[in-house]
Amino acid sequence: MEEGSKKSPSSFRSPMAIEEEQGFPAGLTAEEYADLRHRVESHHRYQVGPGQCSSLLAQRIRAPAATVWSVVRRFDRPQVYKHFIRSCAVNGGGEIRPGCLREVSIISGLPASTSTDTHL
């Protein structure tokens, strides 16, 4: 953005709108997405049904892979790296195991207010 220019609130475009318009997620270049697409599609399916929403968040992180994975693998603490999450509670006494569920509270202003996720 040029110095002195301001973005009006009406010019805001959601990451999903940007992805739909340009064909790849906001935050990535076309080349980066082409390189990552097969990995993303092998782990994520965006088959959204009635009353559901979905999104893909892309973010560059300048850190060793082991450090990044030590954070994103924490099923009980997604709010550490997903800043749109207010809180998270793992059902069943908090034991993290395959098949357990977490209830996630989303910050207001997004299309959903809660989410239930399954640990794989």
mmCIF file of C-alpha atoms in Angstrom:
data_model
loop_
_atom_site.group_PDB
_atom_site.id
_atom_site.type_symbol
_atom_site.label_atom_id
_atom_site.label_comp_id
_atom_site.label_asym_id
_atom_site.label_seq_id
_atom_site.Cartn_x
_atom_site.Cartn_y
_atom_site.Cartn_z
ATOM 1 C CA MET A 1 0.000 0.000 0.000
ATOM 2 C CA GLU A 2 1.344 3.422 -0.854
ATOM 3 C CA GLU A 3 2.169 5.824 1.925
ATOM 4 C CA GLY A 4 -0.786 7.989 2.874
ATOM 5 C CA SER A 5 -3.379 5.703 1.306
ATOM 6 C CA LYS A 6 -6.055 4.103 3.452
ATOM 7 C CA LYS A 7 -8.125 1.021 2.902
ATOM 8 C CA SER A 8 -11.829 1.577 3.352
ATOM 9 C CA PRO A 9 -13.746 -1.020 5.386
ATOM 10 C CA SER A 10 -15.784 -1.884 2.286
ATOM 11 C CA SER A 11 -12.597 -2.945 0.462
ATOM 12 C CA PHE A 12 -11.933 -5.804 2.903
ATOM 13 C CA ARG A 13 -11.991 -9.212 1.204
ATOM 14 C CA SER A 14 -12.157 -12.417 3.202
ATOM 15 C CA PRO A 15 -9.434 -15.044 2.693
ATOM 16 C CA MET A 16 -12.089 -17.362 1.198
ATOM 17 C CA ALA A 17 -13.109 -14.688 -1.322
ATOM 18 C CA ILE A 18 -9.474 -14.148 -2.295
ATOM 19 C CA GLU A 19 -8.959 -17.904 -2.726
ATOM 20 C CA GLU A 20 -12.063 -18.197 -4.896
ATOM 21 C CA GLU A 21 -10.998 -15.209 -7.013
ATOM 22 C CA GLN A 22 -7.342 -16.134 -7.551
ATOM 23 C CA GLY A 23 -7.541 -19.940 -7.338
ATOM 24 C CA PHE A 24 -5.193 -20.376 -4.358
ATOM 25 C CA PRO A 25 -5.306 -19.439 -0.644
ATOM 26 C CA ALA A 26 -4.577 -15.921 0.538
ATOM 27 C CA GLY A 27 -1.118 -15.731 2.072
ATOM 28 C CA LEU A 28 0.484 -17.965 -0.564
ATOM 29 C CA THR A 29 1.800 -17.311 -4.034
ATOM 30 C CA ALA A 30 0.534 -19.442 -6.938
ATOM 31 C CA GLU A 31 3.923 -21.194 -7.021
ATOM 32 C CA GLU A 32 3.847 -21.972 -3.288
ATOM 33 C CA TYR A 33 0.337 -23.388 -3.548
ATOM 34 C CA ALA A 34 1.274 -25.495 -6.582
ATOM 35 C CA ASP A 35 4.112 -26.979 -4.504
ATOM 36 C CA LEU A 36 1.891 -27.576 -1.442
ATOM 37 C CA ARG A 37 -1.408 -28.514 -3.084
ATOM 38 C CA HIS A 38 -0.857 -32.296 -3.166
ATOM 39 C CA ARG A 39 0.106 -32.274 0.535
ATOM 40 C CA VAL A 40 -2.902 -30.171 1.517
ATOM 41 C CA GLU A 41 -5.324 -32.300 -0.498
ATOM 42 C CA SER A 42 -3.934 -35.553 0.917
ATOM 43 C CA HIS A 43 -4.856 -34.457 4.482
ATOM 44 C CA HIS A 44 -7.834 -32.116 4.071
ATOM 45 C CA ARG A 45 -11.152 -32.528 2.327
ATOM 46 C CA TYR A 46 -13.334 -29.482 1.881
ATOM 47 C CA GLN A 47 -16.688 -31.165 1.380
ATOM 48 C CA VAL A 48 -18.877 -28.630 3.106
ATOM 49 C CA GLY A 49 -22.483 -29.626 3.805
ATOM 50 C CA PRO A 50 -25.544 -27.537 4.634
ATOM 51 C CA GLY A 51 -25.061 -25.501 7.810
ATOM 52 C CA GLN A 52 -21.266 -25.979 7.714
ATOM 53 C CA CYS A 53 -18.353 -23.741 6.801
ATOM 54 C CA SER A 54 -14.706 -24.415 6.036
ATOM 55 C CA SER A 55 -11.536 -22.472 5.454
ATOM 56 C CA LEU A 56 -7.846 -22.884 4.773
ATOM 57 C CA LEU A 57 -5.417 -20.599 6.551
ATOM 58 C CA ALA A 58 -1.971 -20.200 5.024
ATOM 59 C CA GLN A 59 0.815 -18.559 6.997
ATOM 60 C CA ARG A 60 4.589 -18.361 6.515
ATOM 61 C CA ILE A 61 6.493 -19.263 9.642
ATOM 62 C CA ARG A 62 10.205 -18.636 9.849
ATOM 63 C CA ALA A 63 11.199 -21.397 12.261
ATOM 64 C CA PRO A 64 12.604 -24.916 12.110
ATOM 65 C CA ALA A 65 9.989 -27.544 11.178
ATOM 66 C CA ALA A 66 10.424 -29.346 14.533
ATOM 67 C CA THR A 67 9.537 -26.153 16.396
ATOM 68 C CA VAL A 68 6.465 -25.520 14.246
ATOM 69 C CA TRP A 69 5.202 -29.100 14.625
ATOM 70 C CA SER A 70 5.672 -29.006 18.400
ATOM 71 C CA VAL A 71 3.049 -26.230 18.441
ATOM 72 C CA VAL A 72 0.551 -27.319 15.760
ATOM 73 C CA ARG A 73 0.376 -30.899 17.033
ATOM 74 C CA ARG A 74 -1.153 -29.685 20.312
ATOM 75 C CA PHE A 75 -4.771 -30.771 19.722
ATOM 76 C CA ASP A 76 -5.783 -29.166 23.021
ATOM 77 C CA ARG A 77 -4.298 -25.708 22.271
ATOM 78 C CA PRO A 78 -5.196 -24.595 18.714
ATOM 79 C CA GLN A 79 -5.659 -21.009 19.934
ATOM 80 C CA VAL A 80 -1.863 -20.736 20.255
ATOM 81 C CA TYR A 81 -1.527 -20.508 16.476
ATOM 82 C CA LYS A 82 -5.136 -19.957 15.312
ATOM 83 C CA HIS A 83 -5.838 -16.467 16.588
ATOM 84 C CA PHE A 84 -9.546 -16.609 15.714
ATOM 85 C CA ILE A 85 -10.142 -19.207 18.462
ATOM 86 C CA ARG A 86 -11.263 -17.938 21.879
ATOM 87 C CA SER A 87 -11.000 -21.241 23.784
ATOM 88 C CA CYS A 88 -10.772 -25.008 23.419
ATOM 89 C CA ALA A 89 -11.868 -27.888 25.657
ATOM 90 C CA VAL A 90 -11.118 -31.556 25.014
ATOM 91 C CA ASN A 91 -14.124 -33.734 25.899
ATOM 92 C CA GLY A 92 -13.865 -36.862 28.045
ATOM 93 C CA GLY A 93 -11.674 -35.538 30.820
ATOM 94 C CA GLY A 94 -9.113 -33.947 28.536
ATOM 95 C CA GLU A 95 -7.420 -37.196 27.455
ATOM 96 C CA ILE A 96 -5.972 -36.701 23.973
ATOM 97 C CA ARG A 97 -6.240 -39.882 21.922
ATOM 98 C CA PRO A 98 -7.392 -40.800 18.401
ATOM 99 C CA GLY A 99 -11.132 -40.218 18.109
ATOM 100 C CA CYS A 100 -11.434 -37.736 20.983
ATOM 101 C CA LEU A 101 -13.402 -34.544 20.392
ATOM 102 C CA ARG A 102 -12.614 -30.930 21.150
ATOM 103 C CA GLU A 103 -15.106 -28.112 21.447
ATOM 104 C CA VAL A 104 -13.728 -24.874 20.063
ATOM 105 C CA SER A 105 -15.213 -21.430 20.735
ATOM 106 C CA ILE A 106 -14.668 -18.999 17.852
ATOM 107 C CA ILE A 107 -14.183 -15.239 18.252
ATOM 108 C CA SER A 108 -17.335 -13.391 17.226
ATOM 109 C CA GLY A 109 -17.513 -11.896 13.753
ATOM 110 C CA LEU A 110 -16.695 -15.129 11.937
ATOM 111 C CA PRO A 111 -19.299 -17.304 10.184
ATOM 112 C CA ALA A 112 -19.397 -19.795 13.093
ATOM 113 C CA SER A 113 -19.368 -19.418 16.863
ATOM 114 C CA THR A 114 -18.328 -22.988 17.736
ATOM 115 C CA SER A 115 -16.670 -25.983 16.137
ATOM 116 C CA THR A 116 -16.314 -29.632 17.096
ATOM 117 C CA ASP A 117 -13.164 -31.341 15.812
ATOM 118 C CA THR A 118 -12.065 -34.980 15.920
ATOM 119 C CA HIS A 119 -8.482 -35.955 16.724
ATOM 120 C CA LEU A 120 -7.155 -38.386 14.128
#
